[in-house]
């Protein structure tokens, strides 16, 4: 009987390990953001944008923040690395964009609830004074 119990426990641990490595999603998260800081460093190719903002729920409650660094590849195109910190973890987003008014980037991972997250985020500008956007995260795995 102890051998049978040991085998069952081993299967239980293997099952728990599989669940902990399971993908996040499918899910959709909709938030809005408001720019709180912006700094442009340098000029031309290789210059950078450093961006910070707050994230809000659909009810208008502040639920997190964002940080981004974008490096210009030419006059418009930039390569960006963004982190969106939400109440139950962070979502990491990366990719190339030509305009911050409308873009779609890949979700490359995350932490806590969003560990191993995959999918995309679409950002659409809502206004420029102050800078606000709606962000829709489509988690596929």
PDB file of C-alpha atoms in Angstrom:
ATOM      1  CA  UNK A   1       0.000   0.000   0.000  1.00  0.00           C
ATOM      2  CA  UNK A   2       2.828   2.556   0.725  1.00  0.00           C
ATOM      3  CA  UNK A   3       4.154   1.986  -2.814  1.00  0.00           C
ATOM      4  CA  UNK A   4       0.701   2.734  -4.245  1.00  0.00           C
ATOM      5  CA  UNK A   5       0.460   5.917  -2.126  1.00  0.00           C
ATOM      6  CA  UNK A   6       3.934   7.014  -3.258  1.00  0.00           C
ATOM      7  CA  UNK A   7       2.920   6.471  -6.885  1.00  0.00           C
ATOM      8  CA  UNK A   8      -0.273   8.497  -6.421  1.00  0.00           C
ATOM      9  CA  UNK A   9       1.655  11.317  -4.756  1.00  0.00           C
ATOM     10  CA  UNK A  10       4.193  11.314  -7.588  1.00  0.00           C
ATOM     11  CA  UNK A  11       1.377  11.597 -10.141  1.00  0.00           C
ATOM     12  CA  UNK A  12      -0.167  14.412  -8.093  1.00  0.00           C
ATOM     13  CA  UNK A  13       3.115  16.352  -8.084  1.00  0.00           C
ATOM     14  CA  UNK A  14       3.554  15.813 -11.819  1.00  0.00           C
ATOM     15  CA  UNK A  15       0.012  17.055 -12.391  1.00  0.00           C
ATOM     16  CA  UNK A  16       0.624  20.118 -10.180  1.00  0.00           C
ATOM     17  CA  UNK A  17       3.851  20.873 -12.057  1.00  0.00           C
ATOM     18  CA  UNK A  18       1.989  20.707 -15.362  1.00  0.00           C
ATOM     19  CA  UNK A  19      -0.708  23.069 -14.076  1.00  0.00           C
ATOM     20  CA  UNK A  20       1.870  25.593 -12.829  1.00  0.00           C
ATOM     21  CA  UNK A  21       3.427  25.677 -16.304  1.00  0.00           C
ATOM     22  CA  UNK A  22       0.036  25.944 -18.008  1.00  0.00           C
ATOM     23  CA  UNK A  23      -0.621  28.858 -20.280  1.00  0.00           C
ATOM     24  CA  UNK A  24      -2.487  32.008 -19.328  1.00  0.00           C
ATOM     25  CA  UNK A  25      -5.707  32.561 -21.209  1.00  0.00           C
ATOM     26  CA  UNK A  26      -7.746  32.696 -23.203  1.00  0.00           C
ATOM     27  CA  UNK A  27      -8.849  36.001 -21.730  1.00  0.00           C
ATOM     28  CA  UNK A  28      -9.404  39.628 -22.665  1.00  0.00           C
ATOM     29  CA  UNK A  29      -8.423  42.524 -20.406  1.00  0.00           C
ATOM     30  CA  UNK A  30      -9.564  46.073 -21.187  1.00  0.00           C
ATOM     31  CA  UNK A  31      -8.000  49.033 -19.383  1.00  0.00           C
ATOM     32  CA  UNK A  32      -7.357  52.682 -20.094  1.00  0.00           C
ATOM     33  CA  UNK A  33      -4.142  54.526 -19.392  1.00  0.00           C
ATOM     34  CA  UNK A  34      -3.130  58.095 -18.712  1.00  0.00           C
ATOM     35  CA  UNK A  35       0.376  59.377 -19.409  1.00  0.00           C
ATOM     36  CA  UNK A  36       2.149  60.610 -16.255  1.00  0.00           C
ATOM     37  CA  UNK A  37       5.695  61.040 -17.544  1.00  0.00           C
ATOM     38  CA  UNK A  38       7.427  61.352 -20.896  1.00  0.00           C
ATOM     39  CA  UNK A  39      11.080  61.963 -21.686  1.00  0.00           C
ATOM     40  CA  UNK A  40      12.706  62.011 -25.123  1.00  0.00           C
ATOM     41  CA  UNK A  41      16.461  61.371 -24.987  1.00  0.00           C
ATOM     42  CA  UNK A  42      18.706  62.161 -27.946  1.00  0.00           C
ATOM     43  CA  UNK A  43      17.907  62.827 -31.591  1.00  0.00           C
ATOM     44  CA  UNK A  44      17.659  60.673 -34.685  1.00  0.00           C
ATOM     45  CA  UNK A  45      18.276  56.938 -34.935  1.00  0.00           C
ATOM     46  CA  UNK A  46      18.927  55.450 -31.507  1.00  0.00           C
ATOM     47  CA  UNK A  47      17.111  58.190 -29.588  1.00  0.00           C
ATOM     48  CA  UNK A  48      14.746  56.964 -26.888  1.00  0.00           C
ATOM     49  CA  UNK A  49      11.350  57.654 -25.407  1.00  0.00           C
ATOM     50  CA  UNK A  50      10.894  56.823 -21.722  1.00  0.00           C
ATOM     51  CA  UNK A  51       7.190  56.687 -20.844  1.00  0.00           C
ATOM     52  CA  UNK A  52       5.234  56.184 -17.628  1.00  0.00           C
ATOM     53  CA  UNK A  53       1.506  56.078 -16.963  1.00  0.00           C
ATOM     54  CA  UNK A  54      -1.302  54.902 -14.742  1.00  0.00           C
ATOM     55  CA  UNK A  55      -3.793  52.164 -15.637  1.00  0.00           C
ATOM     56  CA  UNK A  56      -7.536  52.432 -14.911  1.00  0.00           C
ATOM     57  CA  UNK A  57     -10.431  49.976 -14.840  1.00  0.00           C
ATOM     58  CA  UNK A  58     -13.587  50.553 -16.874  1.00  0.00           C
ATOM     59  CA  UNK A  59     -15.108  52.047 -13.687  1.00  0.00           C
ATOM     60  CA  UNK A  60     -12.319  54.639 -13.599  1.00  0.00           C
ATOM     61  CA  UNK A  61     -10.405  53.222 -10.609  1.00  0.00           C
ATOM     62  CA  UNK A  62      -6.602  53.282 -10.721  1.00  0.00           C
ATOM     63  CA  UNK A  63      -5.502  49.644 -10.849  1.00  0.00           C
ATOM     64  CA  UNK A  64      -1.840  49.772 -11.870  1.00  0.00           C
ATOM     65  CA  UNK A  65       0.858  51.469 -13.865  1.00  0.00           C
ATOM     66  CA  UNK A  66       2.915  51.118 -17.020  1.00  0.00           C
ATOM     67  CA  UNK A  67       6.504  51.766 -18.035  1.00  0.00           C
ATOM     68  CA  UNK A  68       7.932  51.782 -21.545  1.00  0.00           C
ATOM     69  CA  UNK A  69      11.217  52.409 -23.305  1.00  0.00           C
ATOM     70  CA  UNK A  70      11.177  52.856 -27.088  1.00  0.00           C
ATOM     71  CA  UNK A  71      14.275  53.167 -29.290  1.00  0.00           C
ATOM     72  CA  UNK A  72      13.901  54.936 -32.647  1.00  0.00           C
ATOM     73  CA  UNK A  73      14.953  52.886 -35.679  1.00  0.00           C
ATOM     74  CA  UNK A  74      14.298  55.717 -38.149  1.00  0.00           C
ATOM     75  CA  UNK A  75      12.195  58.899 -38.212  1.00  0.00           C
ATOM     76  CA  UNK A  76       8.948  57.117 -37.155  1.00  0.00           C
ATOM     77  CA  UNK A  77       9.622  53.434 -36.448  1.00  0.00           C
ATOM     78  CA  UNK A  78      10.565  52.496 -32.902  1.00  0.00           C
ATOM     79  CA  UNK A  79      11.260  49.277 -31.075  1.00  0.00           C
ATOM     80  CA  UNK A  80       9.444  49.235 -27.716  1.00  0.00           C
ATOM     81  CA  UNK A  81       9.610  47.242 -24.501  1.00  0.00           C
ATOM     82  CA  UNK A  82       6.607  47.827 -22.181  1.00  0.00           C
ATOM     83  CA  UNK A  83       5.567  46.492 -18.777  1.00  0.00           C
ATOM     84  CA  UNK A  84       1.957  46.830 -17.574  1.00  0.00           C
ATOM     85  CA  UNK A  85       1.651  46.167 -13.831  1.00  0.00           C
ATOM     86  CA  UNK A  86      -1.841  45.067 -12.771  1.00  0.00           C
ATOM     87  CA  UNK A  87      -3.164  43.955  -9.348  1.00  0.00           C
ATOM     88  CA  UNK A  88      -2.308  40.263  -9.906  1.00  0.00           C
ATOM     89  CA  UNK A  89       0.944  40.539 -11.870  1.00  0.00           C
ATOM     90  CA  UNK A  90       2.650  42.202 -14.801  1.00  0.00           C
ATOM     91  CA  UNK A  91       2.276  41.755 -18.561  1.00  0.00           C
ATOM     92  CA  UNK A  92       5.358  42.295 -20.754  1.00  0.00           C
ATOM     93  CA  UNK A  93       4.834  43.595 -24.301  1.00  0.00           C
ATOM     94  CA  UNK A  94       7.396  44.086 -27.066  1.00  0.00           C
ATOM     95  CA  UNK A  95       7.573  44.998 -30.723  1.00  0.00           C
ATOM     96  CA  UNK A  96       7.920  47.636 -33.396  1.00  0.00           C
ATOM     97  CA  UNK A  97       5.483  50.483 -33.936  1.00  0.00           C
ATOM     98  CA  UNK A  98       5.302  53.555 -36.152  1.00  0.00           C
ATOM     99  CA  UNK A  99       2.752  55.550 -34.172  1.00  0.00           C
ATOM    100  CA  UNK A 100       1.585  55.515 -30.569  1.00  0.00           C
ATOM    101  CA  UNK A 101      -1.900  56.588 -31.767  1.00  0.00           C
ATOM    102  CA  UNK A 102      -2.786  53.037 -32.878  1.00  0.00           C
ATOM    103  CA  UNK A 103      -0.641  49.936 -32.568  1.00  0.00           C
ATOM    104  CA  UNK A 104      -0.649  46.203 -31.915  1.00  0.00           C
ATOM    105  CA  UNK A 105       2.263  44.501 -30.167  1.00  0.00           C
ATOM    106  CA  UNK A 106       3.062  40.982 -28.980  1.00  0.00           C
ATOM    107  CA  UNK A 107       2.697  39.886 -25.367  1.00  0.00           C
ATOM    108  CA  UNK A 108       5.991  38.148 -24.606  1.00  0.00           C
ATOM    109  CA  UNK A 109       5.356  37.052 -21.019  1.00  0.00           C
ATOM    110  CA  UNK A 110       4.516  38.215 -17.557  1.00  0.00           C
ATOM    111  CA  UNK A 111       4.644  37.522 -13.845  1.00  0.00           C
ATOM    112  CA  UNK A 112       2.364  35.977 -11.224  1.00  0.00           C
ATOM    113  CA  UNK A 113      -1.109  35.423 -12.777  1.00  0.00           C
ATOM    114  CA  UNK A 114       0.311  36.305 -16.223  1.00  0.00           C
ATOM    115  CA  UNK A 115       3.338  33.983 -15.998  1.00  0.00           C
ATOM    116  CA  UNK A 116       3.946  32.537 -19.496  1.00  0.00           C
ATOM    117  CA  UNK A 117       1.335  34.892 -21.012  1.00  0.00           C
ATOM    118  CA  UNK A 118       1.134  35.081 -24.809  1.00  0.00           C
ATOM    119  CA  UNK A 119      -1.091  37.025 -27.176  1.00  0.00           C
ATOM    120  CA  UNK A 120      -1.263  40.667 -28.246  1.00  0.00           C
ATOM    121  CA  UNK A 121      -2.260  44.104 -27.045  1.00  0.00           C
ATOM    122  CA  UNK A 122      -4.017  46.709 -29.184  1.00  0.00           C
ATOM    123  CA  UNK A 123      -3.742  50.350 -28.133  1.00  0.00           C
ATOM    124  CA  UNK A 124      -5.999  53.089 -29.473  1.00  0.00           C
ATOM    125  CA  UNK A 125      -5.563  56.743 -28.547  1.00  0.00           C
ATOM    126  CA  UNK A 126      -8.511  58.394 -26.786  1.00  0.00           C
ATOM    127  CA  UNK A 127      -7.028  61.863 -26.433  1.00  0.00           C
ATOM    128  CA  UNK A 128      -3.826  63.862 -26.384  1.00  0.00           C
ATOM    129  CA  UNK A 129      -4.473  66.472 -23.656  1.00  0.00           C
ATOM    130  CA  UNK A 130      -3.863  64.598 -21.416  1.00  0.00           C
ATOM    131  CA  UNK A 131      -2.573  61.609 -23.336  1.00  0.00           C
ATOM    132  CA  UNK A 132      -4.999  58.658 -22.833  1.00  0.00           C
ATOM    133  CA  UNK A 133      -5.346  55.285 -24.547  1.00  0.00           C
ATOM    134  CA  UNK A 134      -7.580  52.222 -24.382  1.00  0.00           C
ATOM    135  CA  UNK A 135      -5.604  48.978 -24.170  1.00  0.00           C
ATOM    136  CA  UNK A 136      -7.100  45.593 -25.025  1.00  0.00           C
ATOM    137  CA  UNK A 137      -4.962  42.613 -24.028  1.00  0.00           C
ATOM    138  CA  UNK A 138      -5.917  39.394 -25.831  1.00  0.00           C
ATOM    139  CA  UNK A 139      -4.330  36.556 -23.890  1.00  0.00           C
ATOM    140  CA  UNK A 140      -4.151  33.374 -25.927  1.00  0.00           C
ATOM    141  CA  UNK A 141      -1.802  31.307 -23.854  1.00  0.00           C
TER     142      UNK A 141
END
